[in-house]
Amino acid sequence: MAETVSTTTGDVLPKGFRSAELGWPALRRIPHPPYRIPLLGDLLGASRRTPLQDSLRYARQLGPIFRRKAFGREFVFVWGAELTADMADEARFAKHVGLGIANLRPVVGDALFTAYNHEPNWQLAHDVLAPGFSREAMAAYHPMMLDVAERLTAHWDREAAAGRPVDVPGDMTKLTLETIARTGFGHDFGSFERDRPHPFVTAMVGTLTYAQRLNILPFPGLWKGAARQNEADIAYLDRTVDALVRQRRAGGGGQGDLLDRMLDTAHPATGERLSDENIRRQVVTFLVAGHETTSGALSFALHYLSLNPRIAARARAEVDRVWGGTPMPGYDQVAKLRYVRRVLDEALRLWPTAPAFAREAREDTVLGGEHPMRRGAWALILTAMLHRDPEVWGEDAERFDPDRFDAAAVRGRAPHAFKPFGTGARACIGRQFALHEATLVLGLLLRRYDLRPDPAYRLRVTERLTLMPDGLRMGLERRTAPVAPREPYAASAPAPAPEEASAPRCPVHRAGD
């Protein structure tokens, strides 16, 4: 029998072997939704706008491992805590770049998030950039995070004074974009001075949305208008980053931020450097991934805080106790907000803004002692359902409860049951950056405002590879005990530790369109 090579795993298989069943010899043992129909598969009654939420519905019906089929393609989903822990074993499984992630490769190629495991640029970039997320580097970013947060609160103060509700996802997107742009690349998009999103945001959302739609479109070649728009969006992202890099080089370099590391740092062992093309891809990756997921996490957290005034009051009391009258908290004071961090973790549990990640078998293996997998076979770990596993989180898993993350609860929980940043060597490199930024911002907003939910609002979740509350607006009231006026950061923050004293700060350049 003639052979064929799988485009997803590289395995050589007998001709006629169905790619939908690739690597799962006993696929029939895995349940699937009822009422499959030709061509459409399991799409009857499904929505092309909410495939993730449809999968959550099927997960509840079908159990900890299931499969879905669409237009001849079959996908295996895993969400049970025991099966997830099995797939987290780095000796047997690795990251799989598939589905929407592979659809982003025309945008960012072999950047950190989208590189295949065999591509050398992942390890090179990871080793070069990892020091950019060290404690010393994070302490240097902290003042710039505060500066951007102050721009947010100035905007919210004006809205509160006028009695207008705020656009939470929109404003969190502005905040996180400015934060990663300034701390990583010395750049200012001027987001808070704009009535509409910066064109970079529009292009970024366009590429994410297009990548998501490619997961379910039966014949992408027929969607020529959308493809042309996607090409235009990619071109705009590339032009923006190319201009940023040219500006940095023309200015003789910055002061040690992520862009400087990309331009000037050689691998400590091999002496290799990132190519110009790869630098562009990494910058786009950090600008997109470095703000999109964090803005969603902050938006979900603020939504739940507005609906749970007792939880908000407890978090606010912690901020008042830990920060006291300090106008602007120091770097080390953020980590002391343990309950605020629990609020953030609980929001990420219910709605992990990166709601799934894929794993592939390194060698032939058996998942959970029951499901044979050939080398290269992969499954999508449904994080948003893993975080709702009743065997781990209880029958009230849909309830928002930050105490699920107190120290005793965490110690007593099954391993690998909480995975908002992926797992293993390919987990998110910027997770500590995101957690510090989000905890800082929640603390600042809780100290300054009482949050008033719109009583008519019901949570709707937008899916564009990442998750975001749709149409979330809320009212604000300035707290009666005013926060002390802003002082220069050096005067208000604790004296830096010796290793922080020399931490670099980078100049910031304003962006044009």
Tab-separated table of C-alpha atoms in Angstrom, residues 139 163 274 395 454 459:
chain	number	residue	atom	x	y	z
A	139	ALA	CA	11.375	46.273	39.325
A	163	GLY	CA	-21.666	60.302	35.792
A	274	LEU	CA	18.045	37.028	16.550
A	395	GLU	CA	-20.160	21.201	42.572
A	454	ASP	CA	-25.076	47.709	35.218
A	459	LEU	CA	-22.001	38.425	30.898
